[in-house]
Short mmCIF file of C-alpha atoms and ligand atoms in Angstrom, two decimals:
data_model
loop_
_atom_site.label_atom_id
_atom_site.label_comp_id
_atom_site.label_asym_id
_atom_site.label_seq_id
_atom_site.Cartn_x
_atom_site.Cartn_y
_atom_site.Cartn_z
CA UNK A 1 -5.21 -8.36 -16.61
CA UNK A 2 -3.64 -7.42 -19.95
CA UNK A 3 -6.78 -5.60 -21.02
CA UNK A 4 -7.07 -3.76 -17.75
CA UNK A 5 -3.41 -2.76 -18.02
CA UNK A 6 -3.82 -1.54 -21.57
CA UNK A 7 -6.85 0.48 -20.49
CA UNK A 8 -4.85 2.21 -17.79
CA UNK A 9 -2.03 3.08 -20.18
CA UNK A 10 -4.43 4.53 -22.75
CA UNK A 11 -6.16 6.66 -20.15
CA UNK A 12 -2.82 7.77 -18.79
CA UNK A 13 -1.61 8.84 -22.26
CA UNK A 14 -4.84 10.67 -23.00
CA UNK A 15 -4.55 12.77 -19.90
CA UNK A 16 -0.90 13.55 -20.25
CA UNK A 17 -0.32 13.49 -23.99
CA UNK A 18 1.03 16.99 -24.15
CA UNK A 19 2.38 17.24 -20.68
CA UNK A 20 5.78 16.55 -19.27
CA UNK A 21 4.20 13.50 -17.62
CA UNK A 22 3.90 11.70 -20.98
CA UNK A 23 4.82 8.06 -20.52
CA UNK A 24 7.83 8.34 -22.86
CA UNK A 25 9.17 11.27 -20.89
CA UNK A 26 8.45 9.51 -17.60
CA UNK A 27 10.30 6.40 -18.73
CA UNK A 28 13.26 8.44 -19.92
CA UNK A 29 13.50 10.39 -16.65
CA UNK A 30 13.10 7.22 -14.65
CA UNK A 31 15.99 5.55 -16.49
CA UNK A 32 18.19 8.54 -15.75
CA UNK A 33 16.99 9.07 -12.19
CA UNK A 34 19.19 8.79 -9.13
CA UNK A 35 16.82 6.65 -7.08
CA UNK A 36 18.61 7.24 -3.79
CA UNK A 37 18.56 11.02 -4.19
CA UNK A 38 15.23 11.67 -5.92
CA UNK A 39 12.90 9.25 -4.11
CA UNK A 40 11.72 9.50 -0.55
CA UNK A 41 9.08 7.93 1.65
CA UNK A 42 6.18 9.48 3.51
CA UNK A 43 4.22 7.68 6.21
CA UNK A 44 0.53 7.57 7.05
CA UNK A 45 -0.65 6.39 10.47
CA UNK A 46 -3.04 3.47 10.94
CA UNK A 47 -5.16 3.75 14.09
CA UNK A 48 -6.96 1.24 16.28
CA UNK A 49 -9.96 3.28 17.39
CA UNK A 50 -11.06 0.62 19.92
CA UNK A 51 -7.91 1.03 22.02
CA UNK A 52 -7.15 4.51 20.67
CA UNK A 53 -3.60 3.54 19.70
CA UNK A 54 -1.48 4.03 16.62
CA UNK A 55 -0.84 0.56 15.19
CA UNK A 56 1.81 1.69 12.76
CA UNK A 57 2.40 3.54 9.50
CA UNK A 58 2.09 2.72 5.82
CA UNK A 59 5.12 3.84 3.78
CA UNK A 60 4.23 5.64 0.53
CA UNK A 61 6.77 6.61 -2.12
CA UNK A 62 7.36 10.13 -3.46
CA UNK A 63 9.43 11.10 -6.48
CA UNK A 64 10.85 14.60 -6.69
CA UNK A 65 12.20 14.65 -10.23
CA UNK A 66 14.67 17.45 -11.05
CA UNK A 67 13.05 17.96 -14.45
CA UNK A 68 9.39 17.09 -13.77
CA UNK A 69 8.87 18.02 -10.13
CA UNK A 70 6.63 15.86 -7.95
CA UNK A 71 5.40 12.79 -9.82
CA UNK A 72 2.66 10.75 -8.10
CA UNK A 73 3.26 7.02 -7.40
CA UNK A 74 0.16 6.08 -9.41
CA UNK A 75 2.21 7.27 -12.40
CA UNK A 76 5.78 6.28 -11.64
CA UNK A 77 5.12 2.77 -10.30
CA UNK A 78 3.47 1.62 -13.57
CA UNK A 79 6.26 3.37 -15.51
CA UNK A 80 8.88 1.60 -13.40
CA UNK A 81 7.11 -1.71 -14.06
CA UNK A 82 7.10 -1.09 -17.81
CA UNK A 83 10.76 -0.10 -17.95
CA UNK A 84 11.89 -3.09 -15.90
CA UNK A 85 13.15 -0.81 -13.13
CA UNK A 86 10.58 -1.51 -10.47
CA UNK A 87 12.37 -4.20 -8.49
CA UNK A 88 15.49 -2.06 -8.23
CA UNK A 89 13.28 0.83 -7.11
CA UNK A 90 11.33 -1.32 -4.63
CA UNK A 91 14.53 -2.37 -2.87
CA UNK A 92 15.61 1.23 -2.49
CA UNK A 93 12.16 2.28 -1.24
CA UNK A 94 12.08 -0.55 1.30
CA UNK A 95 15.60 0.39 2.45
CA UNK A 96 14.49 4.00 2.95
CA UNK A 97 11.37 2.87 4.81
CA UNK A 98 13.44 0.68 7.15
CA UNK A 99 15.88 3.56 7.81
CA UNK A 100 12.95 5.49 9.25
CA UNK A 101 11.00 2.69 10.95
CA UNK A 102 14.16 1.49 12.73
CA UNK A 103 13.95 4.57 14.93
CA UNK A 104 10.31 4.03 15.99
CA UNK A 105 9.10 2.38 19.20
CA UNK A 106 9.17 -1.41 18.76
CA UNK A 107 5.41 -1.79 19.00
CA UNK A 108 4.77 0.20 15.82
CA UNK A 109 4.31 -1.67 12.55
CA UNK A 110 5.42 -0.77 9.04
CA UNK A 111 3.26 -1.25 5.93
CA UNK A 112 5.13 -1.78 2.65
CA UNK A 113 3.60 -1.84 -0.83
CA UNK A 114 4.86 -4.36 -3.37
CA UNK A 115 4.32 -4.04 -7.10
CA UNK A 116 2.84 -6.82 -9.22
CA UNK A 117 6.24 -7.36 -10.82
CA UNK A 118 7.90 -7.83 -7.41
CA UNK A 119 5.25 -10.27 -6.30
CA UNK A 120 5.66 -12.44 -9.39
CA UNK A 121 9.46 -12.55 -9.25
CA UNK A 122 11.17 -15.22 -7.17
CA UNK A 123 14.40 -13.22 -7.39
CA UNK A 124 12.78 -9.97 -6.21
CA UNK A 125 11.25 -11.69 -3.17
CA UNK A 126 14.60 -13.33 -2.35
CA UNK A 127 16.27 -9.92 -2.42
CA UNK A 128 13.56 -8.31 -0.29
CA UNK A 129 13.84 -11.09 2.30
CA UNK A 130 17.64 -10.69 2.35
CA UNK A 131 17.35 -6.91 2.72
CA UNK A 132 15.05 -7.17 5.74
CA UNK A 133 17.14 -9.91 7.33
CA UNK A 134 20.40 -7.98 6.82
CA UNK A 135 18.90 -4.92 8.45
CA UNK A 136 17.85 -6.93 11.50
CA UNK A 137 14.36 -5.45 11.30
CA UNK A 138 11.83 -7.70 13.04
CA UNK A 139 9.77 -9.14 10.14
CA UNK A 140 6.79 -9.50 12.51
CA UNK A 141 6.53 -5.71 12.45
CA UNK A 142 6.11 -5.66 8.66
CA UNK A 143 2.84 -5.90 6.77
CA UNK A 144 3.22 -6.38 3.02
CA UNK A 145 0.40 -4.77 1.02
CA UNK A 146 -0.51 -6.34 -2.29
CA UNK A 147 -3.36 -5.69 -4.74
CA UNK A 148 -5.65 -8.06 -6.56
CA UNK A 149 -4.22 -6.87 -9.87
CA UNK A 150 -0.80 -8.00 -8.68
CA UNK A 151 -2.15 -11.42 -7.77
CA UNK A 152 -4.02 -11.81 -11.07
CA UNK A 153 -0.83 -11.44 -13.05
CA UNK A 154 0.42 -14.88 -12.03
CA UNK A 155 -1.66 -16.46 -9.29
CA UNK A 156 0.60 -19.45 -8.55
CA UNK A 157 3.72 -17.34 -8.33
CA UNK A 158 1.99 -14.73 -6.20
CA UNK A 159 0.84 -17.37 -3.71
CA UNK A 160 4.39 -18.77 -3.54
CA UNK A 161 5.75 -15.28 -2.84
CA UNK A 162 3.14 -14.60 -0.17
CA UNK A 163 3.93 -17.91 1.52
CA UNK A 164 7.64 -17.07 1.54
CA UNK A 165 7.01 -13.64 3.06
CA UNK A 166 4.70 -15.11 5.69
CA UNK A 167 7.12 -17.89 6.53
CA UNK A 168 9.69 -15.19 7.24
CA UNK A 169 7.24 -13.71 9.78
CA UNK A 170 5.65 -10.89 7.80
CA UNK A 171 1.92 -10.33 7.53
CA UNK A 172 0.03 -9.89 4.28
CA UNK A 173 -2.70 -7.35 3.58
CA UNK A 174 -4.89 -7.46 0.49
CA UNK A 175 -5.04 -3.78 -0.54
CA UNK A 176 -7.85 -1.85 -2.28
CA UNK A 177 -10.30 -4.67 -1.62
CA UNK A 178 -13.60 -4.02 -3.35
CA UNK A 179 -12.16 -1.95 -6.17
CA UNK A 180 -11.35 -2.96 -9.71
CA UNK A 181 -11.12 -6.67 -10.31
CA UNK A 182 -12.30 -7.80 -6.92
CA UNK A 183 -13.05 -11.40 -6.51
CA UNK A 184 -14.30 -13.15 -3.42
CA UNK A 185 -12.24 -16.16 -4.47
CA UNK A 186 -9.10 -14.24 -3.47
CA UNK A 187 -10.40 -14.15 0.09
CA UNK A 188 -10.92 -17.88 -0.18
CA UNK A 189 -7.57 -18.80 -1.75
CA UNK A 190 -4.87 -16.32 -0.74
CA UNK A 191 -2.67 -16.65 2.35
CA UNK A 192 -3.78 -13.42 4.07
CA UNK A 193 -3.71 -11.70 7.45
CA UNK A 194 -5.54 -8.44 6.68
CA UNK A 195 -7.89 -6.93 4.14
CA UNK A 196 -7.90 -3.21 3.39
CA UNK A 197 -11.32 -1.99 2.28
CA UNK A 198 -10.95 0.37 -0.66
CA UNK A 199 -11.61 4.03 0.00
CA UNK A 200 -14.34 4.15 -2.66
CA UNK A 201 -16.56 2.04 -0.35
CA UNK A 202 -15.46 3.71 2.84
CA UNK A 203 -16.25 7.12 1.44
CA UNK A 204 -19.70 6.29 0.14
CA UNK A 205 -20.78 3.87 2.87
CA UNK A 206 -22.32 6.58 5.06
CA UNK A 207 -24.40 7.88 2.12
CA UNK A 208 -25.10 4.99 -0.23
CA UNK A 209 -27.05 2.03 1.24
CA UNK A 210 -25.48 -0.51 -1.14
CA UNK A 211 -21.93 0.68 -0.40
CA UNK A 212 -22.87 0.41 3.27
CA UNK A 213 -24.08 -3.20 2.87
CA UNK A 214 -20.96 -4.15 0.89
CA UNK A 215 -18.70 -2.62 3.54
CA UNK A 216 -20.62 -4.44 6.28
CA UNK A 217 -20.34 -7.72 4.36
CA UNK A 218 -16.58 -7.32 3.89
CA UNK A 219 -16.17 -6.59 7.62
CA UNK A 220 -18.20 -9.71 8.49
CA UNK A 221 -16.32 -11.91 6.03
CA UNK A 222 -13.00 -10.73 7.48
CA UNK A 223 -14.22 -11.47 10.96
CA UNK A 224 -15.39 -14.99 10.11
CA UNK A 225 -12.17 -15.74 8.20
CA UNK A 226 -10.02 -14.40 11.03
CA UNK A 227 -8.58 -11.57 8.93
CA UNK A 228 -7.92 -8.13 10.29
CA UNK A 229 -9.99 -5.50 8.49
CA UNK A 230 -8.59 -2.05 7.78
CA UNK A 231 -10.68 0.75 6.31
CA UNK A 232 -8.73 3.25 4.22
CA UNK A 233 -9.63 6.70 3.01
CA UNK A 234 -11.47 7.67 6.21
CA UNK A 235 -11.97 11.42 5.88
CA UNK A 236 -14.86 12.29 8.16
CA UNK A 237 -16.17 11.69 11.67
CA UNK A 238 -19.36 10.28 10.12
CA UNK A 239 -17.34 7.64 8.25
CA UNK A 240 -15.43 6.80 11.42
CA UNK A 241 -18.65 6.38 13.40
CA UNK A 242 -20.25 4.22 10.74
CA UNK A 243 -17.17 1.95 10.57
CA UNK A 244 -16.99 1.71 14.34
CA UNK A 245 -20.68 0.76 14.47
CA UNK A 246 -20.18 -2.14 12.05
CA UNK A 247 -17.13 -3.42 13.96
CA UNK A 248 -14.27 -2.09 11.84
CA UNK A 249 -11.83 -0.48 14.28
CA UNK A 250 -8.62 -0.27 12.28
CA UNK A 251 -8.68 2.92 10.27
CA UNK A 252 -6.46 5.01 8.01
CA UNK A 253 -7.18 8.26 6.22
CA UNK A 254 -6.96 12.02 6.08
CA UNK A 255 -9.33 12.25 9.07
CA UNK A 256 -6.37 11.13 11.20
CA UNK A 257 -3.46 12.43 9.15
CA UNK A 258 -2.14 12.81 5.63
CA UNK A 259 1.05 10.94 4.74
CA UNK A 260 3.93 12.76 6.48
CA UNK A 261 7.71 13.01 6.32
CA UNK A 262 10.03 10.99 8.58
CA UNK A 263 10.56 13.98 10.88
CA UNK A 264 6.86 14.66 11.18
CA UNK A 265 6.34 11.00 12.13
CA UNK A 266 8.58 11.40 15.20
CA UNK A 267 6.58 14.42 16.31
CA UNK A 268 3.29 12.65 15.58
CA UNK A 269 4.32 9.62 17.64
CA UNK A 270 5.40 11.86 20.51
CA UNK A 271 2.08 13.74 20.45
CA UNK A 272 -0.11 10.66 20.14
CA UNK A 273 1.37 8.12 22.50
CA UNK A 274 0.98 8.13 26.25
CA UNK A 275 4.34 7.78 27.96
P1 C2E B 1 -2.47 2.72 -1.78
O1 C2E B 1 -1.46 1.69 -1.38
O2 C2E B 1 -3.89 2.30 -1.82
O3 C2E B 1 -2.22 3.95 -0.82
C1 C2E B 1 -3.24 4.77 -0.33
C2 C2E B 1 -3.34 6.03 -1.14
O4 C2E B 1 -4.48 6.75 -0.68
C3 C2E B 1 -2.15 6.96 -0.95
O5 C2E B 1 -1.97 7.68 -2.17
C4 C2E B 1 -2.65 7.89 0.16
O6 C2E B 1 -2.00 9.14 0.17
C5 C2E B 1 -4.10 8.03 -0.23
N1 C2E B 1 -4.97 8.36 0.92
C6 C2E B 1 -4.77 8.03 2.21
N2 C2E B 1 -5.80 8.48 2.97
C7 C2E B 1 -6.67 9.09 2.15
C8 C2E B 1 -7.93 9.77 2.34
O7 C2E B 1 -8.46 9.88 3.43
N3 C2E B 1 -8.52 10.27 1.22
C9 C2E B 1 -7.96 10.15 -0.02
N4 C2E B 1 -8.61 10.69 -1.05
N5 C2E B 1 -6.77 9.52 -0.25
C10 C2E B 1 -6.14 9.00 0.83
P2 C2E B 1 -0.53 7.81 -2.84
O8 C2E B 1 0.53 8.04 -1.79
O9 C2E B 1 -0.65 8.81 -3.95
O10 C2E B 1 -0.26 6.38 -3.44
C11 C2E B 1 -1.04 5.90 -4.51
C12 C2E B 1 -0.74 4.47 -4.80
O11 C2E B 1 0.60 4.30 -5.30
C13 C2E B 1 -0.79 3.58 -3.55
O12 C2E B 1 -2.12 3.27 -3.25
C14 C2E B 1 0.04 2.39 -4.00
O13 C2E B 1 -0.75 1.52 -4.79
C15 C2E B 1 1.09 3.05 -4.88
N6 C2E B 1 2.32 3.23 -4.09
C16 C2E B 1 2.68 4.20 -3.24
N7 C2E B 1 3.89 4.00 -2.71
C17 C2E B 1 4.34 2.83 -3.23
C18 C2E B 1 5.54 2.04 -3.07
O14 C2E B 1 6.46 2.38 -2.31
N8 C2E B 1 5.62 0.88 -3.78
C19 C2E B 1 4.61 0.46 -4.61
N9 C2E B 1 4.75 -0.70 -5.30
N10 C2E B 1 3.47 1.16 -4.78
C20 C2E B 1 3.33 2.33 -4.10
CA1 CA B 2 -1.25 0.27 0.20
CA1 CA B 3 -5.15 0.99 -0.79
CA1 CA B 4 -4.61 2.28 -4.37
#
Protein backbone atom coordinates (compact mmCIF):
# COMPACT_ATOMS: atom_id res chain seq x y z
CA UNK A 1 0.00 0.00 0.00
CA UNK A 2 2.89 2.33 0.89
CA UNK A 3 4.48 1.81 -2.51
CA UNK A 4 1.23 2.37 -4.34
CA UNK A 5 0.69 5.55 -2.32
CA UNK A 6 4.16 6.82 -3.05
CA UNK A 7 3.62 6.13 -6.74
CA UNK A 8 0.46 8.22 -6.75
CA UNK A 9 2.16 11.13 -5.02
CA UNK A 10 5.09 11.10 -7.45
CA UNK A 11 2.78 11.06 -10.45
CA UNK A 12 0.70 13.81 -8.93
CA UNK A 13 3.77 16.02 -8.37
CA UNK A 14 5.06 15.38 -11.87
CA UNK A 15 1.85 16.55 -13.44
CA UNK A 16 1.39 19.58 -11.27
CA UNK A 17 4.92 20.59 -10.38
CA UNK A 18 4.60 24.07 -11.75
CA UNK A 19 0.91 24.51 -11.33
CA UNK A 20 -1.13 25.97 -8.54
CA UNK A 21 -2.23 22.40 -7.82
CA UNK A 22 1.21 21.49 -6.43
CA UNK A 23 0.80 19.33 -3.36
CA UNK A 24 2.44 21.93 -1.10
CA UNK A 25 0.07 24.60 -2.32
CA UNK A 26 -2.89 22.24 -2.03
CA UNK A 27 -1.99 21.37 1.55
CA UNK A 28 -1.56 25.02 2.46
CA UNK A 29 -4.91 26.02 0.95
CA UNK A 30 -6.60 23.06 2.57
CA UNK A 31 -5.29 24.05 6.02
CA UNK A 32 -6.64 27.55 5.51
CA UNK A 33 -9.91 26.52 3.88
CA UNK A 34 -13.34 27.19 5.32
CA UNK A 35 -14.72 23.70 4.81
CA UNK A 36 -18.34 24.70 5.34
CA UNK A 37 -18.16 27.51 2.80
CA UNK A 38 -15.82 26.13 0.13
CA UNK A 39 -16.97 22.50 -0.13
CA UNK A 40 -20.22 21.26 -1.57
CA UNK A 41 -21.73 17.99 -2.68
CA UNK A 42 -23.04 16.89 -6.05
CA UNK A 43 -25.17 13.80 -6.57
CA UNK A 44 -25.22 11.15 -9.27
CA UNK A 45 -28.25 8.88 -9.72
CA UNK A 46 -28.05 5.10 -9.54
CA UNK A 47 -30.70 3.34 -11.63
CA UNK A 48 -32.32 -0.07 -11.49
CA UNK A 49 -32.91 -0.74 -15.18
CA UNK A 50 -34.99 -3.88 -14.47
CA UNK A 51 -37.72 -1.90 -12.69
CA UNK A 52 -36.76 1.41 -14.33
CA UNK A 53 -36.49 3.19 -10.98
CA UNK A 54 -33.95 5.49 -9.42
CA UNK A 55 -32.48 3.62 -6.45
CA UNK A 56 -30.72 6.62 -5.01
CA UNK A 57 -27.77 8.97 -5.46
CA UNK A 58 -24.05 8.83 -4.72
CA UNK A 59 -22.75 12.00 -3.04
CA UNK A 60 -19.51 13.34 -4.53
CA UNK A 61 -17.50 16.19 -3.04
CA UNK A 62 -16.51 19.40 -4.84
CA UNK A 63 -14.04 22.02 -3.65
CA UNK A 64 -14.34 25.56 -4.95
CA UNK A 65 -11.16 27.12 -3.60
CA UNK A 66 -11.04 30.94 -3.61
CA UNK A 67 -7.41 30.88 -4.75
CA UNK A 68 -7.27 27.72 -6.90
CA UNK A 69 -10.77 27.41 -8.32
CA UNK A 70 -12.31 23.96 -8.74
CA UNK A 71 -10.06 21.24 -7.34
CA UNK A 72 -11.05 17.63 -8.15
CA UNK A 73 -11.64 15.16 -5.28
CA UNK A 74 -8.98 12.81 -6.67
CA UNK A 75 -6.55 15.57 -5.64
CA UNK A 76 -7.97 17.03 -2.46
CA UNK A 77 -8.94 13.78 -0.73
CA UNK A 78 -5.34 12.46 -0.78
CA UNK A 79 -4.12 15.92 0.30
CA UNK A 80 -6.62 15.94 3.15
CA UNK A 81 -5.42 12.48 4.18
CA UNK A 82 -1.79 13.61 4.18
CA UNK A 83 -2.46 16.75 6.19
CA UNK A 84 -4.53 14.92 8.81
CA UNK A 85 -7.62 16.91 7.87
CA UNK A 86 -9.65 14.24 6.16
CA UNK A 87 -11.79 13.07 9.06
CA UNK A 88 -12.81 16.63 9.87
CA UNK A 89 -13.62 17.11 6.17
CA UNK A 90 -15.52 13.81 5.92
CA UNK A 91 -17.83 14.80 8.77
CA UNK A 92 -18.64 18.09 7.07
CA UNK A 93 -19.21 16.38 3.71
CA UNK A 94 -21.51 13.78 5.28
CA UNK A 95 -23.41 16.56 7.08
CA UNK A 96 -23.89 18.40 3.77
CA UNK A 97 -25.00 15.18 2.05
CA UNK A 98 -27.57 14.51 4.78
CA UNK A 99 -28.89 18.10 4.53
CA UNK A 100 -29.81 17.34 0.93
CA UNK A 101 -30.90 13.70 1.21
CA UNK A 102 -33.22 14.55 4.12
CA UNK A 103 -35.51 16.28 1.63
CA UNK A 104 -35.77 13.32 -0.77
CA UNK A 105 -38.55 10.73 -0.90
CA UNK A 106 -37.92 8.07 1.76
CA UNK A 107 -37.35 5.29 -0.74
CA UNK A 108 -34.23 6.91 -2.19
CA UNK A 109 -30.83 5.83 -0.89
CA UNK A 110 -27.69 7.85 -0.30
CA UNK A 111 -24.17 6.66 -1.19
CA UNK A 112 -21.33 8.09 0.90
CA UNK A 113 -17.60 7.68 0.21
CA UNK A 114 -15.24 7.11 3.13
CA UNK A 115 -11.51 7.67 2.94
CA UNK A 116 -8.96 5.05 3.98
CA UNK A 117 -8.07 7.16 7.00
CA UNK A 118 -11.71 7.29 8.14
CA UNK A 119 -12.11 3.56 7.74
CA UNK A 120 -9.05 2.79 9.84
CA UNK A 121 -9.96 5.17 12.68
CA UNK A 122 -12.19 3.94 15.49
CA UNK A 123 -12.76 7.57 16.51
CA UNK A 124 -13.77 8.69 13.00
CA UNK A 125 -16.32 5.86 12.71
CA UNK A 126 -17.71 6.70 16.17
CA UNK A 127 -18.19 10.31 15.08
CA UNK A 128 -19.81 9.34 11.78
CA UNK A 129 -22.24 7.00 13.57
CA UNK A 130 -23.09 9.77 16.06
CA UNK A 131 -23.61 12.29 13.26
CA UNK A 132 -26.07 10.05 11.41
CA UNK A 133 -27.89 9.12 14.61
CA UNK A 134 -28.18 12.76 15.74
CA UNK A 135 -29.64 13.73 12.40
CA UNK A 136 -32.29 11.01 12.64
CA UNK A 137 -31.47 9.85 9.13
CA UNK A 138 -32.50 6.23 8.61
CA UNK A 139 -29.16 4.35 8.40
CA UNK A 140 -30.84 1.71 6.21
CA UNK A 141 -30.95 4.33 3.46
CA UNK A 142 -27.17 4.78 3.55
CA UNK A 143 -24.64 2.82 1.54
CA UNK A 144 -21.02 3.39 2.58
CA UNK A 145 -18.59 3.09 -0.34
CA UNK A 146 -15.07 1.95 0.43
CA UNK A 147 -12.13 1.01 -1.80
CA UNK A 148 -9.74 -1.89 -1.66
CA UNK A 149 -6.87 0.51 -1.05
CA UNK A 150 -8.67 1.71 2.07
CA UNK A 151 -9.08 -1.85 3.29
CA UNK A 152 -5.45 -2.76 2.56
CA UNK A 153 -4.20 -0.04 4.86
CA UNK A 154 -5.25 -1.94 7.99
CA UNK A 155 -7.40 -4.96 7.22
CA UNK A 156 -8.41 -5.82 10.81
CA UNK A 157 -9.40 -2.26 11.63
CA UNK A 158 -11.27 -1.87 8.36
CA UNK A 159 -13.31 -5.01 9.03
CA UNK A 160 -14.14 -3.75 12.54
CA UNK A 161 -15.30 -0.42 11.09
CA UNK A 162 -17.41 -2.11 8.44
CA UNK A 163 -19.03 -4.34 11.05
CA UNK A 164 -19.87 -1.30 13.19
CA UNK A 165 -21.42 0.53 10.24
CA UNK A 166 -23.42 -2.54 9.25
CA UNK A 167 -24.58 -3.16 12.80
CA UNK A 168 -25.96 0.38 12.77
CA UNK A 169 -28.02 -0.59 9.69
CA UNK A 170 -25.93 0.80 6.86
CA UNK A 171 -24.93 -1.18 3.79
CA UNK A 172 -21.39 -1.50 2.48
CA UNK A 173 -20.30 -1.29 -1.15
CA UNK A 174 -16.81 -2.24 -2.31
CA UNK A 175 -15.99 0.55 -4.80
CA UNK A 176 -13.83 0.45 -7.95
CA UNK A 177 -13.80 -3.35 -7.90
CA UNK A 178 -11.48 -4.71 -10.55
CA UNK A 179 -9.14 -1.73 -10.58
CA UNK A 180 -5.79 -1.30 -8.90
CA UNK A 181 -5.03 -3.76 -6.16
CA UNK A 182 -8.04 -5.98 -6.64
CA UNK A 183 -8.06 -9.20 -4.80
CA UNK A 184 -10.72 -11.86 -4.88
CA UNK A 185 -9.94 -12.53 -1.23
CA UNK A 186 -11.69 -9.25 -0.35
CA UNK A 187 -14.90 -10.69 -1.76
CA UNK A 188 -14.31 -13.71 0.42
CA UNK A 189 -13.42 -11.91 3.65
CA UNK A 190 -15.10 -8.51 3.83
CA UNK A 191 -18.56 -7.88 5.31
CA UNK A 192 -20.19 -6.54 2.11
CA UNK A 193 -23.61 -5.85 0.62
CA UNK A 194 -22.68 -4.51 -2.83
CA UNK A 195 -19.80 -4.48 -5.27
CA UNK A 196 -19.28 -1.61 -7.71
CA UNK A 197 -17.56 -2.75 -10.90
CA UNK A 198 -14.90 -0.24 -11.89
CA UNK A 199 -15.63 1.89 -14.92
CA UNK A 200 -12.47 0.68 -16.69
CA UNK A 201 -14.15 -2.74 -17.14
CA UNK A 202 -17.59 -1.38 -17.83
CA UNK A 203 -16.25 0.87 -20.55
CA UNK A 204 -14.23 -1.76 -22.35
CA UNK A 205 -16.53 -4.74 -21.82
CA UNK A 206 -18.51 -4.15 -25.01
CA UNK A 207 -15.28 -4.02 -27.08
CA UNK A 208 -12.67 -6.17 -25.37
CA UNK A 209 -13.54 -9.89 -24.96
CA UNK A 210 -11.39 -10.30 -21.83
CA UNK A 211 -12.91 -7.24 -20.12
CA UNK A 212 -16.29 -8.72 -21.04
CA UNK A 213 -15.44 -12.09 -19.44
CA UNK A 214 -14.09 -10.38 -16.30
CA UNK A 215 -17.23 -8.27 -15.99
CA UNK A 216 -19.41 -11.36 -16.47
CA UNK A 217 -17.40 -13.23 -13.83
CA UNK A 218 -17.74 -10.40 -11.30
CA UNK A 219 -21.51 -10.27 -11.92
CA UNK A 220 -21.76 -14.06 -11.39
CA UNK A 221 -19.61 -13.99 -8.26
CA UNK A 222 -21.78 -11.22 -6.80
CA UNK A 223 -24.89 -13.19 -7.58
CA UNK A 224 -23.60 -16.38 -5.96
CA UNK A 225 -22.36 -14.48 -2.89
CA UNK A 226 -25.65 -12.62 -2.55
CA UNK A 227 -24.06 -9.21 -3.18
CA UNK A 228 -25.72 -6.50 -5.17
CA UNK A 229 -23.70 -5.59 -8.26
CA UNK A 230 -23.49 -2.01 -9.49
CA UNK A 231 -21.79 -1.05 -12.74
CA UNK A 232 -20.30 2.44 -12.77
CA UNK A 233 -19.13 4.61 -15.62
CA UNK A 234 -21.93 3.53 -17.98
CA UNK A 235 -21.72 6.02 -20.84
CA UNK A 236 -23.41 4.35 -23.80
CA UNK A 237 -26.54 2.42 -24.74
CA UNK A 238 -24.28 -0.42 -25.93
CA UNK A 239 -22.72 -0.70 -22.47
CA UNK A 240 -26.16 -0.64 -20.87
CA UNK A 241 -27.40 -3.42 -23.15
CA UNK A 242 -24.34 -5.56 -22.55
CA UNK A 243 -24.68 -5.19 -18.76
CA UNK A 244 -28.39 -5.93 -18.88
CA UNK A 245 -27.70 -9.07 -20.95
CA UNK A 246 -25.27 -10.43 -18.35
CA UNK A 247 -27.69 -9.72 -15.48
CA UNK A 248 -26.29 -6.49 -14.06
CA UNK A 249 -29.26 -4.16 -13.65
CA UNK A 250 -27.99 -1.54 -11.22
CA UNK A 251 -26.19 1.13 -13.20
CA UNK A 252 -24.57 4.52 -12.74
CA UNK A 253 -22.86 6.77 -15.26
CA UNK A 254 -22.99 9.70 -17.62
CA UNK A 255 -25.44 7.77 -19.85
CA UNK A 256 -28.06 8.50 -17.17
CA UNK A 257 -26.73 11.73 -15.70
CA UNK A 258 -23.59 13.51 -14.59
CA UNK A 259 -23.27 14.39 -10.91
CA UNK A 260 -25.67 17.29 -10.23
CA UNK A 261 -26.31 19.97 -7.64
CA UNK A 262 -28.87 19.59 -4.84
CA UNK A 263 -31.40 21.72 -6.73
CA UNK A 264 -30.98 19.74 -9.92
CA UNK A 265 -31.59 16.54 -7.94
CA UNK A 266 -35.06 17.75 -6.92
CA UNK A 267 -35.91 18.45 -10.54
CA UNK A 268 -34.42 15.13 -11.66
CA UNK A 269 -36.47 13.21 -9.09
CA UNK A 270 -39.63 15.03 -10.15
CA UNK A 271 -38.99 14.26 -13.83
CA UNK A 272 -38.06 10.62 -13.30
CA UNK A 273 -40.52 9.29 -10.78
CA UNK A 274 -44.10 8.36 -11.49
CA UNK A 275 -46.45 9.99 -9.00
P1 LIG B 1 -15.70 7.23 -7.17
O1 LIG B 1 -16.23 7.07 -5.79
O2 LIG B 1 -15.34 6.01 -7.92
O3 LIG B 1 -16.75 8.13 -7.93
C1 LIG B 1 -17.08 7.97 -9.28
C2 LIG B 1 -16.34 8.98 -10.12
O4 LIG B 1 -16.59 8.68 -11.49
C3 LIG B 1 -16.82 10.41 -9.91
O5 LIG B 1 -15.71 11.28 -10.12
C4 LIG B 1 -17.85 10.56 -11.02
O6 LIG B 1 -18.07 11.90 -11.39
C5 LIG B 1 -17.18 9.79 -12.13
N1 LIG B 1 -18.14 9.25 -13.11
C6 LIG B 1 -19.43 8.90 -12.89
N2 LIG B 1 -19.99 8.42 -14.04
C7 LIG B 1 -19.04 8.45 -14.98
C8 LIG B 1 -19.01 8.09 -16.38
O7 LIG B 1 -19.97 7.63 -16.97
N3 LIG B 1 -17.82 8.28 -17.03
C9 LIG B 1 -16.72 8.78 -16.39
N4 LIG B 1 -15.61 8.94 -17.12
N5 LIG B 1 -16.71 9.14 -15.08
C10 LIG B 1 -17.86 8.97 -14.39
P2 LIG B 1 -15.36 12.44 -9.09
O8 LIG B 1 -16.61 13.10 -8.59
O9 LIG B 1 -14.31 13.29 -9.73
O10 LIG B 1 -14.74 11.67 -7.85
C11 LIG B 1 -13.51 11.00 -7.97
C12 LIG B 1 -13.21 10.20 -6.76
O11 LIG B 1 -12.98 11.04 -5.61
C13 LIG B 1 -14.36 9.28 -6.34
O12 LIG B 1 -14.36 8.13 -7.12
C14 LIG B 1 -14.03 9.04 -4.88
O13 LIG B 1 -13.04 8.02 -4.77
C15 LIG B 1 -13.42 10.36 -4.46
N6 LIG B 1 -14.45 11.16 -3.77
C16 LIG B 1 -15.42 11.95 -4.27
N7 LIG B 1 -16.17 12.50 -3.30
C17 LIG B 1 -15.69 12.02 -2.13
C18 LIG B 1 -16.04 12.21 -0.74
O14 LIG B 1 -17.00 12.92 -0.38
N8 LIG B 1 -15.30 11.53 0.18
C19 LIG B 1 -14.26 10.72 -0.17
N9 LIG B 1 -13.55 10.08 0.79
N10 LIG B 1 -13.90 10.52 -1.46
C20 LIG B 1 -14.60 11.16 -2.43
CA1 LIG C 1 -17.74 5.87 -4.86
CA1 LIG D 1 -16.01 4.03 -8.07
CA1 LIG E 1 -12.70 5.98 -8.14
